[in-house]
CSV table of C-alpha atoms in Angstrom, one decimal:
chain,number,residue,atom,x,y,z
A,443,MET,CA,63.4,43.5,2.9
A,444,THR,CA,64.8,40.3,2.4
A,445,LEU,CA,63.4,37.8,-0.7
A,446,GLU,CA,60.9,35.1,1.5
A,447,PRO,CA,58.6,33.5,0.2
A,448,ALA,CA,54.8,35.2,0.5
A,449,ASP,CA,52.7,33.8,3.1
A,450,ARG,CA,50.2,32.8,0.2
A,451,VAL,CA,52.5,30.9,-1.2
A,452,ASP,CA,54.4,29.7,1.2
A,453,ASP,CA,51.8,27.9,2.6
A,454,VAL,CA,51.5,25.7,-0.5
A,455,PRO,CA,52.6,22.8,0.0
A,456,PRO,CA,54.5,20.9,-3.2
A,457,SER,CA,53.1,18.7,-5.7
A,458,GLY,CA,52.4,15.4,-4.2
A,459,ILE,CA,52.7,13.6,-7.3
A,460,ARG,CA,56.2,15.1,-8.3
A,461,ARG,CA,57.5,13.6,-4.9
A,462,PHE,CA,56.6,10.3,-7.0
A,463,PHE,CA,58.0,11.5,-9.8
A,464,GLU,CA,61.7,12.4,-7.7
A,465,LEU,CA,61.5,9.3,-6.8
A,466,ALA,CA,61.2,7.0,-10.3
A,467,GLU,CA,63.8,8.9,-11.3
A,468,GLU,CA,66.0,7.6,-8.7
A,469,MET,CA,65.3,4.3,-10.5
A,470,ASP,CA,66.1,2.3,-13.5
A,471,ASP,CA,63.4,0.5,-15.4
A,472,ILE,CA,59.9,2.0,-13.4
A,473,ILE,CA,56.8,1.4,-15.3
A,474,SER,CA,54.6,5.0,-15.7
A,475,LEU,CA,50.6,4.9,-14.6
A,476,GLY,CA,51.0,8.2,-13.2
A,477,VAL,CA,51.9,10.6,-15.9
A,478,GLY,CA,48.8,12.3,-17.1
A,479,GLU,CA,50.2,12.6,-20.7
A,480,PRO,CA,49.3,11.2,-23.7
A,481,ASP,CA,51.7,8.2,-24.3
A,482,PHE,CA,51.5,9.4,-28.0
A,483,SER,CA,53.2,11.3,-30.3
A,484,ALA,CA,52.1,14.5,-31.9
A,485,PRO,CA,50.4,14.5,-35.1
A,486,TRP,CA,52.9,14.4,-37.8
A,487,ALA,CA,51.0,16.6,-39.6
A,488,ALA,CA,51.5,19.3,-36.6
A,489,ARG,CA,54.8,18.8,-36.6
A,490,GLU,CA,56.0,19.4,-39.7
A,491,ALA,CA,53.7,22.9,-39.9
A,492,ALA,CA,55.2,23.7,-36.7
A,493,ILE,CA,59.1,23.0,-38.6
A,494,THR,CA,57.6,24.9,-41.4
A,495,SER,CA,57.1,27.9,-39.4
A,496,LEU,CA,59.8,28.0,-38.3
A,497,GLU,CA,61.3,27.4,-41.3
A,498,ARG,CA,59.8,30.3,-42.7
A,499,GLY,CA,60.8,32.3,-40.1
A,500,GLN,CA,57.4,33.2,-38.3
A,501,THR,CA,58.1,33.5,-35.0
A,502,SER,CA,57.3,36.8,-33.6
A,503,TYR,CA,54.7,37.7,-31.7
A,504,THR,CA,50.7,37.4,-32.4
A,505,ALA,CA,47.6,38.7,-31.5
A,506,ASN,CA,47.5,38.5,-27.2
A,507,LYS,CA,44.3,36.9,-28.1
A,508,GLY,CA,45.8,34.0,-30.6
A,509,LYS,CA,46.0,34.2,-34.4
A,510,ARG,CA,42.8,34.8,-35.6
A,511,GLU,CA,43.3,31.9,-38.2
A,512,LEU,CA,43.5,29.7,-35.1
A,513,ARG,CA,40.3,31.0,-33.0
A,514,GLU,CA,38.1,31.0,-35.9
A,515,ARG,CA,39.1,26.8,-36.7
A,516,ILE,CA,38.6,26.5,-32.9
A,517,ALA,CA,35.1,28.4,-32.3
A,518,ARG,CA,34.1,25.9,-35.6
A,519,PHE,CA,35.9,22.5,-34.0
A,520,GLU,CA,34.4,23.4,-30.9
A,521,HIS,CA,30.6,24.4,-32.6
A,522,ALA,CA,30.6,20.8,-34.8
A,523,GLU,CA,32.0,19.1,-32.0
A,524,HIS,CA,30.0,19.6,-28.7
A,525,ASP,CA,27.0,22.8,-29.8
A,526,LEU,CA,28.8,25.5,-28.4
A,527,GLN,CA,29.2,28.6,-30.0
A,528,TYR,CA,31.5,31.4,-29.6
A,529,ASP,CA,32.8,35.0,-31.7
A,530,PRO,CA,35.8,34.5,-32.3
A,531,GLU,CA,36.9,37.9,-32.4
A,532,THR,CA,35.4,38.7,-29.1
A,533,GLU,CA,34.6,34.9,-26.5
A,534,LEU,CA,37.9,32.8,-27.5
A,535,LEU,CA,41.1,33.8,-26.0
A,536,VAL,CA,44.0,31.6,-27.2
A,537,THR,CA,46.4,30.9,-23.9
A,538,ALA,CA,49.4,29.1,-22.7
A,539,GLY,CA,47.9,25.5,-21.9
A,540,ALA,CA,44.3,24.9,-19.9
A,541,SER,CA,46.2,25.6,-17.1
A,542,GLU,CA,47.1,28.9,-17.9
A,543,GLY,CA,43.2,30.3,-18.7
A,544,LEU,CA,42.5,28.4,-14.8
A,545,ASP,CA,44.6,30.6,-13.6
A,546,LEU,CA,44.1,34.0,-15.7
A,547,ALA,CA,39.6,33.2,-14.8
A,548,PHE,CA,41.1,32.8,-10.8
A,549,ARG,CA,43.2,36.4,-11.2
A,550,ALA,CA,40.4,38.4,-14.1
A,551,LEU,CA,37.3,36.9,-12.7
A,552,LEU,CA,37.2,36.7,-8.6
A,553,ASP,CA,37.8,39.3,-6.3
A,554,PRO,CA,40.3,39.1,-2.7
A,555,GLY,CA,38.3,36.9,-0.7
A,556,ASP,CA,35.8,35.8,-3.1
A,557,THR,CA,34.9,32.4,-2.5
A,558,LEU,CA,35.6,30.0,-5.4
A,559,ALA,CA,33.8,26.2,-4.7
A,560,VAL,CA,36.0,23.0,-6.2
A,561,ALA,CA,34.6,19.6,-7.2
A,562,GLN,CA,37.1,17.1,-5.1
A,563,PRO,CA,38.8,15.4,-6.2
A,564,CYS,CA,40.6,17.7,-8.5
A,565,TYR,CA,43.1,18.9,-10.6
A,566,ILE,CA,46.1,19.4,-8.8
A,567,SER,CA,46.4,22.9,-10.2
A,568,TYR,CA,43.0,24.2,-8.8
A,569,VAL,CA,43.6,25.6,-5.1
A,570,PRO,CA,47.0,26.2,-5.5
A,571,GLY,CA,46.0,28.5,-8.1
A,572,ALA,CA,43.2,30.0,-5.8
A,573,THR,CA,45.1,30.6,-3.1
A,574,PHE,CA,47.6,32.4,-5.3
A,575,ALA,CA,45.3,34.7,-6.3
A,576,SER,CA,44.0,35.6,-2.9
A,577,VAL,CA,40.2,33.8,-3.2
A,578,ASP,CA,39.0,31.4,-0.3
A,579,VAL,CA,38.4,27.5,-1.6
A,580,LEU,CA,35.7,25.8,-0.5
A,581,ASP,CA,35.7,21.7,-1.0
A,582,VAL,CA,32.7,20.3,-2.9
A,583,GLN,CA,33.7,16.3,-1.9
A,584,THR,CA,32.4,14.0,-4.5
A,585,ARG,CA,32.0,10.5,-3.6
A,586,ALA,CA,32.6,7.1,-4.4
A,587,GLU,CA,29.2,6.0,-4.3
A,588,ASP,CA,28.2,8.5,-6.6
A,589,GLU,CA,31.4,7.7,-8.7
A,590,PHE,CA,32.6,10.8,-8.0
A,591,LYS,CA,29.8,13.0,-9.9
A,592,LEU,CA,28.9,16.3,-8.8
A,593,THR,CA,25.8,16.7,-7.6
A,594,ARG,CA,23.2,18.5,-5.8
A,595,ASP,CA,23.7,17.2,-2.8
A,596,ALA,CA,27.2,17.7,-2.4
A,597,LEU,CA,27.0,20.8,-2.7
A,598,GLU,CA,24.8,21.8,-0.5
A,599,ALA,CA,26.2,19.8,1.9
A,600,SER,CA,29.8,21.6,1.6
A,601,GLY,CA,27.0,25.0,1.5
A,602,ALA,CA,28.4,25.9,-2.1
A,603,ALA,CA,25.5,27.9,-2.4
A,604,GLU,CA,27.2,30.7,-1.0
A,605,ALA,CA,30.6,30.2,-3.0
A,606,ASP,CA,31.3,32.9,-5.8
A,607,ALA,CA,32.3,30.2,-8.3
A,608,LEU,CA,32.5,27.1,-9.6
A,609,VAL,CA,35.3,25.5,-10.9
A,610,TYR,CA,35.2,21.2,-12.4
A,611,CYS,CA,36.3,19.4,-14.8
A,612,TYR,CA,34.4,17.2,-16.2
A,613,PRO,CA,35.5,13.8,-17.7
A,614,ASN,CA,37.3,14.5,-14.6
A,615,ASN,CA,41.2,13.8,-13.4
A,616,PRO,CA,42.1,12.3,-11.6
A,617,THR,CA,39.0,9.8,-11.2
A,618,GLY,CA,38.0,9.2,-15.1
A,619,ALA,CA,34.2,9.5,-13.8
A,620,THR,CA,32.5,11.7,-16.0
A,621,MET,CA,28.8,13.4,-16.2
A,622,THR,CA,25.5,13.4,-19.2
A,623,GLY,CA,23.8,16.1,-19.7
A,624,ASP,CA,21.1,15.0,-17.9
A,625,GLU,CA,23.0,15.2,-14.0
A,626,LEU,CA,25.0,18.4,-15.4
A,627,ALA,CA,20.9,19.7,-15.5
A,628,ASP,CA,21.1,19.4,-11.9
A,629,VAL,CA,23.9,21.3,-11.8
A,630,ALA,CA,23.0,23.5,-13.8
A,631,ALA,CA,19.9,24.4,-11.6
A,632,PHE,CA,21.6,24.8,-8.1
A,633,CYS,CA,24.5,27.7,-10.4
A,634,ARG,CA,21.5,29.9,-11.8
A,635,GLU,CA,19.4,29.6,-8.5
A,636,HIS,CA,22.1,30.5,-6.2
A,637,ASP,CA,24.2,32.3,-8.9
A,638,LEU,CA,27.3,31.2,-9.2
A,639,ALA,CA,29.3,31.3,-12.2
A,640,VAL,CA,30.8,28.4,-13.5
A,641,LEU,CA,34.5,27.4,-14.3
A,642,ALA,CA,34.5,24.6,-16.6
A,643,ASP,CA,37.4,22.6,-17.6
A,644,GLU,CA,36.8,20.7,-19.9
A,645,ILE,CA,40.3,19.5,-21.3
A,646,TYR,CA,39.5,15.7,-21.4
A,647,ALA,CA,36.3,16.9,-23.6
A,648,ASP,CA,36.8,14.7,-26.3
A,649,LEU,CA,38.2,11.7,-24.7
A,650,THR,CA,34.7,10.5,-23.3
A,651,TYR,CA,34.2,6.6,-23.9
A,652,GLU,CA,30.4,6.1,-23.6
A,653,HIS,CA,28.4,9.1,-24.5
A,654,GLU,CA,28.3,11.8,-25.5
A,655,HIS,CA,30.0,14.6,-24.1
A,656,THR,CA,28.0,17.3,-23.1
A,657,SER,CA,29.1,21.2,-21.6
A,658,ILE,CA,27.4,23.2,-19.3
A,659,ALA,CA,27.1,25.8,-21.2
A,660,THR,CA,25.2,24.8,-23.4
A,661,LEU,CA,21.9,24.2,-21.1
A,662,PRO,CA,20.0,26.4,-20.5
A,663,GLY,CA,21.3,29.7,-18.4
A,664,MET,CA,24.7,28.8,-18.7
A,665,ARG,CA,26.5,30.3,-21.4
A,666,GLU,CA,26.5,33.4,-19.4
A,667,ARG,CA,27.8,32.2,-16.5
A,668,THR,CA,29.7,29.5,-17.5
A,669,VAL,CA,34.0,30.3,-19.1
A,670,VAL,CA,34.8,27.0,-21.0
A,671,PHE,CA,38.3,25.8,-20.8
A,672,ASN,CA,40.0,23.0,-23.4
A,673,GLY,CA,43.2,23.1,-25.3
A,674,PHE,CA,45.3,20.9,-27.2
A,675,SER,CA,47.2,18.7,-24.2
A,676,LYS,CA,45.2,15.5,-24.0
A,677,ALA,CA,43.0,14.7,-27.3
A,678,PHE,CA,46.0,15.8,-29.3
A,679,ALA,CA,48.6,14.4,-27.6
A,680,MET,CA,50.2,17.9,-27.9
A,681,THR,CA,51.3,18.5,-23.7
A,682,GLY,CA,54.9,20.5,-25.0
A,683,PHE,CA,53.0,23.2,-27.2
A,684,ARG,CA,51.1,24.0,-24.0
A,685,LEU,CA,48.3,25.7,-26.6
A,686,GLY,CA,44.6,25.8,-24.9
A,687,TYR,CA,41.7,28.2,-25.2
A,688,ALA,CA,38.8,29.8,-23.4
A,689,MET,CA,35.7,30.3,-24.6
A,690,GLY,CA,32.9,32.4,-22.7
A,691,PRO,CA,30.9,35.7,-22.7
A,692,GLU,CA,32.4,38.7,-23.8
A,693,GLN,CA,32.9,41.0,-20.5
A,694,ALA,CA,34.7,37.7,-19.3
A,695,ILE,CA,37.0,37.4,-21.8
A,696,THR,CA,38.1,40.5,-21.9
A,697,ALA,CA,39.0,40.6,-18.4
A,698,MET,CA,41.2,37.7,-18.5
A,699,ASN,CA,42.9,38.8,-21.6
A,700,ARG,CA,43.8,42.5,-20.4
A,701,VAL,CA,46.3,39.9,-17.4
A,702,HIS,CA,47.4,37.8,-20.2
A,703,GLN,CA,48.2,40.8,-22.6
A,704,TYR,CA,50.6,41.6,-19.8
A,705,THR,CA,51.6,38.7,-18.3
A,706,MET,CA,51.8,35.1,-21.3
A,707,LEU,CA,51.2,38.5,-24.3
A,708,SER,CA,50.5,36.0,-26.9
A,709,ALA,CA,50.7,32.1,-26.2
A,710,PRO,CA,53.6,30.3,-28.3
A,711,THR,CA,53.3,31.4,-32.6
A,712,THR,CA,54.6,28.1,-32.6
A,713,ALA,CA,52.7,25.6,-31.3
A,714,GLN,CA,49.4,28.5,-32.9
A,715,HIS,CA,50.6,26.8,-36.1
A,716,ALA,CA,51.1,23.3,-35.4
A,717,ALA,CA,47.2,23.6,-33.6
A,718,ILE,CA,45.9,24.7,-37.3
A,719,GLU,CA,47.3,22.1,-38.7
A,720,ALA,CA,45.8,19.7,-35.7
A,721,LEU,CA,41.9,20.9,-36.2
A,722,ASP,CA,42.4,20.7,-40.4
A,723,SER,CA,43.8,17.5,-40.8
A,724,CYS,CA,44.2,15.0,-37.5
A,725,LEU,CA,40.9,14.6,-36.3
A,726,ASP,CA,41.1,11.2,-37.8
A,727,GLU,CA,44.3,10.8,-35.6
A,728,VAL,CA,42.3,11.2,-32.6
A,729,ASP,CA,39.6,9.3,-33.0
A,730,GLU,CA,42.1,6.3,-33.7
A,731,MET,CA,44.2,7.3,-30.4
A,732,THR,CA,40.6,7.8,-28.1
A,733,ALA,CA,40.2,4.3,-29.2
A,734,GLN,CA,43.2,3.1,-28.1
A,735,TYR,CA,42.3,4.9,-24.5
A,736,ASP,CA,38.9,2.7,-24.5
A,737,ARG,CA,40.7,-0.5,-25.1
A,738,ARG,CA,43.0,0.0,-22.3
A,739,ARG,CA,40.5,1.4,-20.4
A,740,ASN,CA,38.6,-1.7,-20.2
A,741,TYR,CA,41.8,-3.9,-19.7
A,742,VAL,CA,42.0,-2.0,-16.7
A,743,LEU,CA,38.9,-1.8,-15.3
A,744,SER,CA,38.9,-5.7,-16.0
A,745,ARG,CA,42.2,-6.6,-14.3
A,746,PHE,CA,40.7,-4.3,-10.9
A,747,GLU,CA,37.8,-6.8,-11.0
A,748,GLU,CA,40.0,-10.0,-10.7
A,749,MET,CA,42.3,-8.6,-8.2
A,750,GLY,CA,39.0,-8.1,-6.3
A,751,LEU,CA,39.7,-4.0,-6.1
A,752,SER,CA,37.0,-1.8,-6.1
A,753,CYS,CA,37.0,0.4,-8.9
A,754,PHE,CA,34.1,2.5,-10.5
A,755,PRO,CA,33.7,2.2,-14.8
A,756,ALA,CA,35.4,5.4,-15.5
A,757,ALA,CA,33.9,6.7,-18.7
A,758,GLY,CA,36.3,9.3,-19.2
A,759,ALA,CA,40.1,11.0,-19.7
A,760,PHE,CA,42.7,7.9,-19.3
A,761,TYR,CA,42.7,7.5,-15.6
A,762,ALA,CA,41.5,4.6,-13.4
A,763,PHE,CA,40.4,5.5,-9.2
A,764,PRO,CA,40.4,2.3,-7.9
A,765,GLU,CA,40.6,1.7,-4.2
A,766,CYS,CA,43.0,1.2,-2.5
A,767,PRO,CA,44.2,-2.2,-0.6
A,768,TRP,CA,46.0,-0.3,2.3
A,769,ASP,CA,44.3,1.9,4.9
A,770,ASP,CA,47.8,4.4,3.6
A,771,ALA,CA,47.7,4.9,0.0
A,772,ASP,CA,51.0,6.7,0.0
A,773,GLU,CA,52.5,4.5,2.0
A,774,PHE,CA,51.2,2.1,-0.2
A,775,ALA,CA,52.2,4.0,-4.0
A,776,GLU,CA,56.1,3.9,-1.7
A,777,ALA,CA,56.3,0.3,-1.7
A,778,LEU,CA,54.7,-0.6,-5.1
A,779,LEU,CA,57.0,1.5,-6.5
A,780,GLN,CA,60.3,0.6,-4.0
A,781,SER,CA,58.8,-3.3,-5.0
A,782,GLU,CA,57.5,-3.4,-8.0
A,783,LYS,CA,59.0,-0.5,-10.2
A,784,VAL,CA,55.5,0.0,-11.0
A,785,ALA,CA,54.6,3.6,-10.2
A,786,VAL,CA,50.9,5.2,-9.2
A,787,VAL,CA,49.4,8.1,-7.4
A,788,PRO,CA,47.6,8.6,-3.8
A,789,GLY,CA,44.5,9.5,-4.5
A,790,THR,CA,45.6,12.5,-1.5
A,791,ALA,CA,48.0,14.3,-4.3
A,792,PHE,CA,44.3,15.0,-5.7
A,793,GLY,CA,42.9,16.7,-2.4
A,794,ALA,CA,41.1,15.3,0.7
A,795,GLY,CA,38.5,13.9,-1.4
A,796,GLY,CA,41.0,11.0,-3.2
A,797,ASP,CA,41.9,9.3,0.2
A,798,GLY,CA,41.8,5.9,0.1
A,799,HIS,CA,42.1,6.1,-3.4
A,800,LEU,CA,44.7,5.6,-6.7
A,801,ARG,CA,45.0,7.4,-9.3
A,802,ILE,CA,46.1,4.5,-12.5
A,803,SER,CA,46.6,6.1,-15.5
A,804,TYR,CA,46.9,3.5,-19.2
A,805,ALA,CA,48.2,6.7,-21.1
A,806,THR,CA,51.2,3.9,-21.9
A,807,GLY,CA,51.2,1.1,-24.2
A,808,LEU,CA,48.9,-2.1,-23.9
A,809,ASP,CA,52.1,-4.5,-23.2
A,810,GLU,CA,53.4,-2.3,-20.3
A,811,LEU,CA,50.5,-2.0,-19.0
A,812,LYS,CA,49.6,-6.0,-18.5
A,813,THR,CA,53.1,-5.5,-16.8
A,814,ALA,CA,52.5,-3.3,-15.0
A,815,MET,CA,48.7,-5.1,-13.9
A,816,ASN,CA,50.9,-7.7,-13.4
A,817,ARG,CA,53.0,-6.7,-11.4
A,818,ILE,CA,50.0,-4.8,-8.8
A,819,GLU,CA,48.8,-8.0,-9.0
A,820,SER,CA,51.2,-10.0,-7.4
A,821,PHE,CA,52.8,-7.5,-5.2
A,822,ILE,CA,48.7,-7.4,-3.1
A,823,SER,CA,48.5,-10.8,-3.9
């Protein structure tokens, strides 16, 4: 046989985000509002712990599930911060980023031909990951008039009652939407009534600005049907360390670890040492970064209001999701890049539910952010 791509791989288009990054890389003096990662460096204490572990020669594999010391700290952190209680021995798995955890769940918890309901617009890896696992995807469209929150109406209208599982991200990438406990209660009731498993991507849980984050796994009857994903990339500004974790019922974590131990073996050892220190001594820095994101969020939302661009008051992550002033958001984003050297991402990169919108990341310094917003205002006027 010739080495041709498998059909399920060939059917997945290249990332829409990557196309704009490649265009931007060919130009000088670009201000990027498109990258979904913090502009801060990882906390110094975490970096120093990584360096120290290397100097001590701590470069071997860890246990497949991750260092016990780290799992115990994660369990304490999640209990204290998000009211989640998981046994670090049997219900917690350390992964190479939250993205690996989601990929493991698609492969370990769903069979080929099962249906995964995906709240749209969504993080770009959900649909390809499900496709690679030969899982069918059912889009659940959220709406701008609902501030891109997942509602029972949206679930019912999409036919999600016939799905096997639901995956969502709140606080949301790309919209910045959040959901309160009361709003999640309606989603939880739907999932219980129709026996849906839930894959809850909560990587932005600690970047919630206007209310406390609630995990659906804390709601009645949901812990046993939910796997929660989180990690160190966003709130701790440790994207390059590639470290996340999954928490869920023992049988789900055991199945995911079975795939993990044959593919990844264990998450990066150096990153695990850094994460232990991050949880021990860097939470104040997380709070300060969060406060800075909130200041930037308020600035960006106020500028869009001044420009007359409709943009709901995104209350989480580090994204705003304004309506595009042109009919074609892809054309607008490319023209803005060429004319003003500001990179944004058209909403269609995150699925059809993002059509007519732009994802604006405010994970960049306030001075650059002000310059970029001035350029956007000049361009649309």
